[in-house]
Tab-separated table of N, CA and C in Angstrom:
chain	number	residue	atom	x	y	z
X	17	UNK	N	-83.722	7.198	-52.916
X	17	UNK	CA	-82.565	7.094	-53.790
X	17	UNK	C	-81.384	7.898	-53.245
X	18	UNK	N	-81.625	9.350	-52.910
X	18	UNK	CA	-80.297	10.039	-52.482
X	18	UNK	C	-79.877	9.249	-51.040
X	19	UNK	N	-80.724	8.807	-50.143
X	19	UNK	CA	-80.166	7.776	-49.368
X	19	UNK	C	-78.828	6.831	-49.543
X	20	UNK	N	-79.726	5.782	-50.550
X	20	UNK	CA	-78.703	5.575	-51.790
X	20	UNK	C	-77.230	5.418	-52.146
X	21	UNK	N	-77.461	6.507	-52.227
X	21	UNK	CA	-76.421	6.874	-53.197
X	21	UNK	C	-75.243	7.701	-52.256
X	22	UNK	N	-75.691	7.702	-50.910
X	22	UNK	CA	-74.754	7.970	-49.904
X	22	UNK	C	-74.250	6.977	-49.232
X	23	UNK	N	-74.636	6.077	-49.054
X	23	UNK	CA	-74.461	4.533	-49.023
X	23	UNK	C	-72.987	4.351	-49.550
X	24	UNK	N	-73.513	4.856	-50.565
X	24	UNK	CA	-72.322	4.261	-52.344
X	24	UNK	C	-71.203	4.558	-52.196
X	25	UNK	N	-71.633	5.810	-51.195
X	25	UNK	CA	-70.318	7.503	-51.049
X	25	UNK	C	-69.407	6.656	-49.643
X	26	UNK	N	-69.901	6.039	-48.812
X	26	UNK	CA	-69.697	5.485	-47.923
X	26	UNK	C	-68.853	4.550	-47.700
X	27	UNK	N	-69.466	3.360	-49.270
X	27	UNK	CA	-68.728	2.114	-49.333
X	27	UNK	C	-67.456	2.869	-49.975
X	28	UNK	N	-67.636	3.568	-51.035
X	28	UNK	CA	-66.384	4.252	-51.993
X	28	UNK	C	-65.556	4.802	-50.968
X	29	UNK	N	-65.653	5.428	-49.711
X	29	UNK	CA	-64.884	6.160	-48.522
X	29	UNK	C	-63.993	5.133	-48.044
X	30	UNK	N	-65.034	4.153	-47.782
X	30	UNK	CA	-64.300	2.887	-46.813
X	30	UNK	C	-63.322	2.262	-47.797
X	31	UNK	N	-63.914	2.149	-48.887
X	31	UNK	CA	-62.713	0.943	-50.009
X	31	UNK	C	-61.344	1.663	-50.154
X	32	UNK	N	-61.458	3.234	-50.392
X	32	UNK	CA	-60.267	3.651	-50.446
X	32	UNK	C	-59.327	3.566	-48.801
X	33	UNK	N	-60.095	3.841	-48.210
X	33	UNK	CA	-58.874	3.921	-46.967
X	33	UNK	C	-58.809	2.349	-46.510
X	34	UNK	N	-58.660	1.789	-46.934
X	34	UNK	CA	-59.028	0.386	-46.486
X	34	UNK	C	-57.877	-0.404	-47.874
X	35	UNK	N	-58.228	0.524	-48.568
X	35	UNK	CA	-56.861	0.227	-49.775
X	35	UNK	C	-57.888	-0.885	-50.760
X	36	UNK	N	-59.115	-1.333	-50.652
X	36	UNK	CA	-59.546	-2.196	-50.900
X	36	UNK	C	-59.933	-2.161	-52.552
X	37	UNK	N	-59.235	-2.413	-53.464
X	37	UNK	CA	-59.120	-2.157	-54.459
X	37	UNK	C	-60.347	-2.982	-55.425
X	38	UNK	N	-61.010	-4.529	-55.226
X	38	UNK	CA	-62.072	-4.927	-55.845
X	38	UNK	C	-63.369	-4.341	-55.212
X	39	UNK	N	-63.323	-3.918	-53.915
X	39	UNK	CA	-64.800	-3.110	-53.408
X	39	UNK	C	-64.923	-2.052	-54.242
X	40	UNK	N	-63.837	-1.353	-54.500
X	40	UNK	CA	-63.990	-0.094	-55.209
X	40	UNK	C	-64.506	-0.159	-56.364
X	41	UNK	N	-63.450	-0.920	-57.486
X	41	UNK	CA	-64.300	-1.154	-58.510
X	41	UNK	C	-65.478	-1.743	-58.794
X	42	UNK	N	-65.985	-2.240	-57.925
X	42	UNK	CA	-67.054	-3.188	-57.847
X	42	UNK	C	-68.463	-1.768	-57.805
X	43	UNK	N	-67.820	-0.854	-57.253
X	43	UNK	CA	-69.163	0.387	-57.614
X	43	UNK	C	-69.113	1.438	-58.681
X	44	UNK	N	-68.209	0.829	-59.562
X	44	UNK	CA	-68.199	1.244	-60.317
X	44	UNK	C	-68.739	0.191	-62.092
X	45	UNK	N	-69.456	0.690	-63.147
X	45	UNK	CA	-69.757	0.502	-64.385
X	45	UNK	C	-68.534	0.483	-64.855
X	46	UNK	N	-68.824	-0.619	-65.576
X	46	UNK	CA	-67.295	-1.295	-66.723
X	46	UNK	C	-66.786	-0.539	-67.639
X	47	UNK	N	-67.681	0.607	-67.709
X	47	UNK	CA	-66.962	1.976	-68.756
X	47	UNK	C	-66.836	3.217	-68.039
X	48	UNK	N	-67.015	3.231	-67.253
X	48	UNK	CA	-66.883	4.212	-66.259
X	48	UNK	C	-65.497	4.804	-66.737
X	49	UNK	N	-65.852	6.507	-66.666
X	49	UNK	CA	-64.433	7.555	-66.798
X	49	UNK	C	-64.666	8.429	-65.599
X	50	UNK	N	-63.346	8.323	-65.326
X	50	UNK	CA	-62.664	9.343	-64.048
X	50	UNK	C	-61.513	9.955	-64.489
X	51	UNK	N	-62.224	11.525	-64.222
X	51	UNK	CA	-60.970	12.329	-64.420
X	51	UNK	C	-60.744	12.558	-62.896
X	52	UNK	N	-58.862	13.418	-62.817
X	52	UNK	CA	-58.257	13.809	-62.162
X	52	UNK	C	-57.358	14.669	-62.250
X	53	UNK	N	-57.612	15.947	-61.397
X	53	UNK	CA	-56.097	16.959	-62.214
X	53	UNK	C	-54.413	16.152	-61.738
X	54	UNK	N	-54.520	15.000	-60.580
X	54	UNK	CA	-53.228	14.009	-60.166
X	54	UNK	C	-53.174	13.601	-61.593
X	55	UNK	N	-54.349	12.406	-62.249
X	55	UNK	CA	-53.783	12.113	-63.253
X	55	UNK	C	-52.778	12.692	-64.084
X	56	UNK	N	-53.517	13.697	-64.331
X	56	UNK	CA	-53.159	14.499	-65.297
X	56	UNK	C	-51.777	14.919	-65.365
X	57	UNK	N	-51.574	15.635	-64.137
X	57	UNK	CA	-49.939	15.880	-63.837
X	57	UNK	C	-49.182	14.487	-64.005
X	58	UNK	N	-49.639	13.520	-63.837
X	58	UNK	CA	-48.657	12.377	-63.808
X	58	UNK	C	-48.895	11.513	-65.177
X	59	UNK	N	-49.742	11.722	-65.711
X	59	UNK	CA	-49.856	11.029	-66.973
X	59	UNK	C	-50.221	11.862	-67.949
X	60	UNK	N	-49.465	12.791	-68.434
X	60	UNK	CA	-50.245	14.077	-69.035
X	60	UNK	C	-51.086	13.708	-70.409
X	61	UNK	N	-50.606	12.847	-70.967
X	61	UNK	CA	-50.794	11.717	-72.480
X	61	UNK	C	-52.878	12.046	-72.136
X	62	UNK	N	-52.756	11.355	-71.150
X	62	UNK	CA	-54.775	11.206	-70.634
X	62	UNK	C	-55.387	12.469	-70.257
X	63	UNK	N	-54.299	13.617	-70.292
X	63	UNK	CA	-55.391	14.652	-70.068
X	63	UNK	C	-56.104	14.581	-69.093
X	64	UNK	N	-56.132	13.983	-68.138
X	64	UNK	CA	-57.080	13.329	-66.859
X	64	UNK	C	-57.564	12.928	-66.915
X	65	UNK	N	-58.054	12.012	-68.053
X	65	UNK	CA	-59.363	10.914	-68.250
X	65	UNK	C	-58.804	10.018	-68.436
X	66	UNK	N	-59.759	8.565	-67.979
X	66	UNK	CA	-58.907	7.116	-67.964
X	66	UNK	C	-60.589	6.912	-68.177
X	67	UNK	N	-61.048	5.573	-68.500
X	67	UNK	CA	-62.058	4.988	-68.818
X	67	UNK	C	-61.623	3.382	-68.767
X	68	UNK	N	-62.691	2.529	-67.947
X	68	UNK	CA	-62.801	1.285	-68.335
X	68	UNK	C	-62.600	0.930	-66.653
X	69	UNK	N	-62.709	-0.250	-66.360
X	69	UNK	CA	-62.156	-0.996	-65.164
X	69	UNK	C	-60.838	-0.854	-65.302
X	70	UNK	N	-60.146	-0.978	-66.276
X	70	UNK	CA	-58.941	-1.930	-65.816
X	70	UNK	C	-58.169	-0.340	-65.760
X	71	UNK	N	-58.375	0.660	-66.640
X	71	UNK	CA	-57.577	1.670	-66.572
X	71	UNK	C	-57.842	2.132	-65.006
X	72	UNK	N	-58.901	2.260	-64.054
X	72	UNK	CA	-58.720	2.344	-62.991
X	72	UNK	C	-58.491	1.956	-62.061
X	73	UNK	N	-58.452	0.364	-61.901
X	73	UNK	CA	-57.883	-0.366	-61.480
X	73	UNK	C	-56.488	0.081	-61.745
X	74	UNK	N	-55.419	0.155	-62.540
X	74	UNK	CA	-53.951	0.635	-62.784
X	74	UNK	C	-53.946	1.716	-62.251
X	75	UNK	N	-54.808	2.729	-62.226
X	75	UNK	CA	-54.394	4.081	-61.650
X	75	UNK	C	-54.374	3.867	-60.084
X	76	UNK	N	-55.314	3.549	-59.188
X	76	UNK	CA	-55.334	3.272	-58.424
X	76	UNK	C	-54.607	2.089	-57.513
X	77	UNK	N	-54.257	1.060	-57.961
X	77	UNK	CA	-52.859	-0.018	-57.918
X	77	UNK	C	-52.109	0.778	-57.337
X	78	UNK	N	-51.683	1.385	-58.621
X	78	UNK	CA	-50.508	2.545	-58.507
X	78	UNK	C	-50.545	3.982	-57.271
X	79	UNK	N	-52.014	4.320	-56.751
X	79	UNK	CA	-51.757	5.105	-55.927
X	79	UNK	C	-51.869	4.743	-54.573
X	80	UNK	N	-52.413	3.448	-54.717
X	80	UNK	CA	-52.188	2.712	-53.136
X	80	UNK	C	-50.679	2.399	-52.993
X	81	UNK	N	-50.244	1.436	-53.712
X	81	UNK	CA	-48.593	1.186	-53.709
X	81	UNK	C	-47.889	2.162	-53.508
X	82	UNK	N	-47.995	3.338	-54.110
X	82	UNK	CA	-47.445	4.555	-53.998
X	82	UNK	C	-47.811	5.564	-52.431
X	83	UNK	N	-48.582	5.338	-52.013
X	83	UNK	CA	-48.959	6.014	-50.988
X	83	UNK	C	-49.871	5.100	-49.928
X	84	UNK	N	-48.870	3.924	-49.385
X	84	UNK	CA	-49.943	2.977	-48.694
X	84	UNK	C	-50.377	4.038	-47.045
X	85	UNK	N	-50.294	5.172	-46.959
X	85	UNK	CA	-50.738	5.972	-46.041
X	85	UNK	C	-52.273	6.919	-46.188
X	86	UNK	N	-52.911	6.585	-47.737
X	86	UNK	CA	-53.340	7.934	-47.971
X	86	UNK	C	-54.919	7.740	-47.594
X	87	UNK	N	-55.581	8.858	-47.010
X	87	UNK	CA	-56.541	9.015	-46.320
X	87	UNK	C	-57.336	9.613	-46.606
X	88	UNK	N	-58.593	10.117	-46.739
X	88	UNK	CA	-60.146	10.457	-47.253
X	88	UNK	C	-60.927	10.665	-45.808
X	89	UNK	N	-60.788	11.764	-45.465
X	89	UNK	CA	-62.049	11.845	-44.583
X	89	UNK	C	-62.982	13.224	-45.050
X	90	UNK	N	-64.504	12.625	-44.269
X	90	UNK	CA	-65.274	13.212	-45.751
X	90	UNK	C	-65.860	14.682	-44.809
X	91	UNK	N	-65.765	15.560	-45.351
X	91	UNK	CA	-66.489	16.818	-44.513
X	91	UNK	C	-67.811	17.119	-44.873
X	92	UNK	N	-68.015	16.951	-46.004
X	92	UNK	CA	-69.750	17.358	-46.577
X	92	UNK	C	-69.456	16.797	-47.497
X	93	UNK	N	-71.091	16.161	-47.366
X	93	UNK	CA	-71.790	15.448	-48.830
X	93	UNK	C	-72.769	15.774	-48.698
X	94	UNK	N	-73.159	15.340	-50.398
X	94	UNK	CA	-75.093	15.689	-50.630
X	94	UNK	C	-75.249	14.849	-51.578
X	95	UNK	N	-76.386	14.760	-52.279
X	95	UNK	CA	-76.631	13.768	-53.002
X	95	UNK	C	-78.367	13.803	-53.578
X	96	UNK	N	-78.346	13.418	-54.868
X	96	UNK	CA	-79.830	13.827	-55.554
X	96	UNK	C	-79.878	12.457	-55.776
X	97	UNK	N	-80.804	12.658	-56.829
X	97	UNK	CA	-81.177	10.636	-57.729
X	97	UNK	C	-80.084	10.294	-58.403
X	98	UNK	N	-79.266	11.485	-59.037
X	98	UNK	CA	-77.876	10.453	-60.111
X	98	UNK	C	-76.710	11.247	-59.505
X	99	UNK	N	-76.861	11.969	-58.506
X	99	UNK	CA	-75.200	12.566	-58.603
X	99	UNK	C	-74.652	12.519	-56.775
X	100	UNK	N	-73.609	12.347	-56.522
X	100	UNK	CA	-73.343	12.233	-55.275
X	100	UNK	C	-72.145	13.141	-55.079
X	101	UNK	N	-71.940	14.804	-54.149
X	101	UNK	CA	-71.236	15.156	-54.412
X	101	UNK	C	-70.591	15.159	-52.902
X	102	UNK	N	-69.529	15.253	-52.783
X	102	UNK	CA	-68.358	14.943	-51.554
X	102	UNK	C	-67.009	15.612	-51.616
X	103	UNK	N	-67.088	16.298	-50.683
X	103	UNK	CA	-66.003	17.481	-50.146
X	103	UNK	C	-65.130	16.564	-49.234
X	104	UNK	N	-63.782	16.124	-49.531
X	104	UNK	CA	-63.142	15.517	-48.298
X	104	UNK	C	-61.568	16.391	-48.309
X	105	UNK	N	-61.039	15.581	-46.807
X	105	UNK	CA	-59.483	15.771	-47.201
X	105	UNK	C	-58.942	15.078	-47.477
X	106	UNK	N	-57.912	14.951	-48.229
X	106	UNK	CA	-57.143	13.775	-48.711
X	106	UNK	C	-55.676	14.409	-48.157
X	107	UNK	N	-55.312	12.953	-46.942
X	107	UNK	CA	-54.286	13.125	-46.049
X	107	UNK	C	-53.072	11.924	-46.550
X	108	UNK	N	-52.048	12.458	-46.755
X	108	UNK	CA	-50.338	11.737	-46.814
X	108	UNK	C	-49.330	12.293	-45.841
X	109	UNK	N	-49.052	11.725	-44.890
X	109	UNK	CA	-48.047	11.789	-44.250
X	109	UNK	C	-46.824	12.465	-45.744
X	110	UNK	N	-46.306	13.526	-44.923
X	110	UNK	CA	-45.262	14.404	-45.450
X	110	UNK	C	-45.572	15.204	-46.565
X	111	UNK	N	-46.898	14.768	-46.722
X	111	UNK	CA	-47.820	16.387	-47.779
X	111	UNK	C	-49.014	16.947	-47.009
X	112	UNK	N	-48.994	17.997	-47.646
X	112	UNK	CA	-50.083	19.150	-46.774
X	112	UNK	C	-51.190	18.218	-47.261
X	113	UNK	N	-51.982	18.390	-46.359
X	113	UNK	CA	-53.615	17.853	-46.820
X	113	UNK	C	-53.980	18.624	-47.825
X	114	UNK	N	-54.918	17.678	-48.265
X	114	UNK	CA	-55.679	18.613	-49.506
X	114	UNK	C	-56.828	18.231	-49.955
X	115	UNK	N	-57.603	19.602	-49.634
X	115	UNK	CA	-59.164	19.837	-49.789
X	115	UNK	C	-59.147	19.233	-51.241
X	116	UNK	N	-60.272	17.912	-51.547
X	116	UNK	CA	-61.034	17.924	-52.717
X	116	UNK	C	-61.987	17.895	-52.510
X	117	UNK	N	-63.056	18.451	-53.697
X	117	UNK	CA	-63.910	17.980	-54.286
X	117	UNK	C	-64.285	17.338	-55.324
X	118	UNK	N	-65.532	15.872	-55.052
X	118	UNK	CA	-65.718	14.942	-55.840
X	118	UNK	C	-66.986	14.862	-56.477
X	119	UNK	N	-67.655	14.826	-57.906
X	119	UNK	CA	-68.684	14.354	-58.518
X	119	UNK	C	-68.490	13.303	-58.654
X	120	UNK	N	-69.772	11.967	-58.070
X	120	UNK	CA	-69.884	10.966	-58.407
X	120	UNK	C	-71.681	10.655	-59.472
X	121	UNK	N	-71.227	10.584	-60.212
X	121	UNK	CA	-72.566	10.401	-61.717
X	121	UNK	C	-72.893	9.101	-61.249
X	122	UNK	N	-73.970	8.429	-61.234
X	122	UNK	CA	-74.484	7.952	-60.788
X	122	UNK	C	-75.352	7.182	-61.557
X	123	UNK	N	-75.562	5.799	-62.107
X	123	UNK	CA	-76.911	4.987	-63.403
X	123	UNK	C	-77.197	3.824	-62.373
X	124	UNK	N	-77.909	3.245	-62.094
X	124	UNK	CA	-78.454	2.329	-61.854
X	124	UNK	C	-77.571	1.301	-60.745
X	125	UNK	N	-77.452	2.194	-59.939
X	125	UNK	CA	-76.683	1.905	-58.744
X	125	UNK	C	-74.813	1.980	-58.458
X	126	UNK	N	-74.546	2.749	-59.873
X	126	UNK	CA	-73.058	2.546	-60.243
X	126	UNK	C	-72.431	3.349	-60.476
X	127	UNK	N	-71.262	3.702	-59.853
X	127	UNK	CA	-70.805	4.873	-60.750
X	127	UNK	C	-70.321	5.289	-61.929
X	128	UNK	N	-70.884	6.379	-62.975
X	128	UNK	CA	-70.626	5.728	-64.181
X	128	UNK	C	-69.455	6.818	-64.853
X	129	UNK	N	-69.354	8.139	-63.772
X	129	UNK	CA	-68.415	9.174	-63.869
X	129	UNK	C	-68.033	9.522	-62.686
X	130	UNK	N	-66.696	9.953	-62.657
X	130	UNK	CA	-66.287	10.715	-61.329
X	130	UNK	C	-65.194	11.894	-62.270
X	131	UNK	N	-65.476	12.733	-61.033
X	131	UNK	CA	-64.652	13.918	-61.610
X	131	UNK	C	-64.529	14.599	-60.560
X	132	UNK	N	-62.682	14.612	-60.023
X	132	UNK	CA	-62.414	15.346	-59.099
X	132	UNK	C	-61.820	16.499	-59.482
X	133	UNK	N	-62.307	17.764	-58.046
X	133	UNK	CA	-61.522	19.146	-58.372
X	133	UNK	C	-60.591	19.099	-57.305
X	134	UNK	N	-59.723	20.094	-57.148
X	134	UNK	CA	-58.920	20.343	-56.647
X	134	UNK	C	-58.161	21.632	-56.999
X	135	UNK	N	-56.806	22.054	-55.848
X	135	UNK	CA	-55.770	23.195	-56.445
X	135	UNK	C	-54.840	22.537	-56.894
């Protein structure tokens, strides 16, 4: 399973830099909530939580369009039976990189939470 579920971490790596917006959601559960402290600053209303496909689908729309440069390369991961966790940088031309870290929750092959940290 933690095999798995690095797999998952893999396809989710590739869909974002690839901009590929139905791969992504596609590993993700139809109720799936993702927080973000970005959200948050930019949509303060959500507090950093969005839930559903389509709310992440819009968030993400919006941060590819907005940043068709932005990059994920992954420095450490690990991974148990439900949780997949991943340390990357997230790179934009004309912003400093920036170290996150990601929880990906994990049900029956899907992701059913994510919750990124960051400064």
């Amino acid at each position: 399973m933690k095999n798995e579920n690095l797999l998952i971490l893999k396809k989710w790596i590739d869909s974002f830099n690839s901009k590929n917006l139905d791969e992504l959601l596609a590993l993700y559960n139809d109720h799936a909530t993702h927080f973000s402290p970005k959200l948050k600053a930019r949509q303060p209303e959500t507090k950093g939580w969005i839930k559903g496909k389509t709310q992440l689908r819009d968030w993400w729309k919006d941060a590819f369009e907005r940043l068709p440069e932005l990059h994920y390369e992954v420095n450490y991961s690990i991974a148990d039976d439900n949780h997949v966790f991943v340390e990357y940088t997230r790179s934009v031309p004309g912003e400093d990189d920036l170290i996150v870290g990601e929880v990906l929750f994990l049900e029956n092959g899907l992701i059913v939470k994510s919750k990124v940290f960051h400064s």
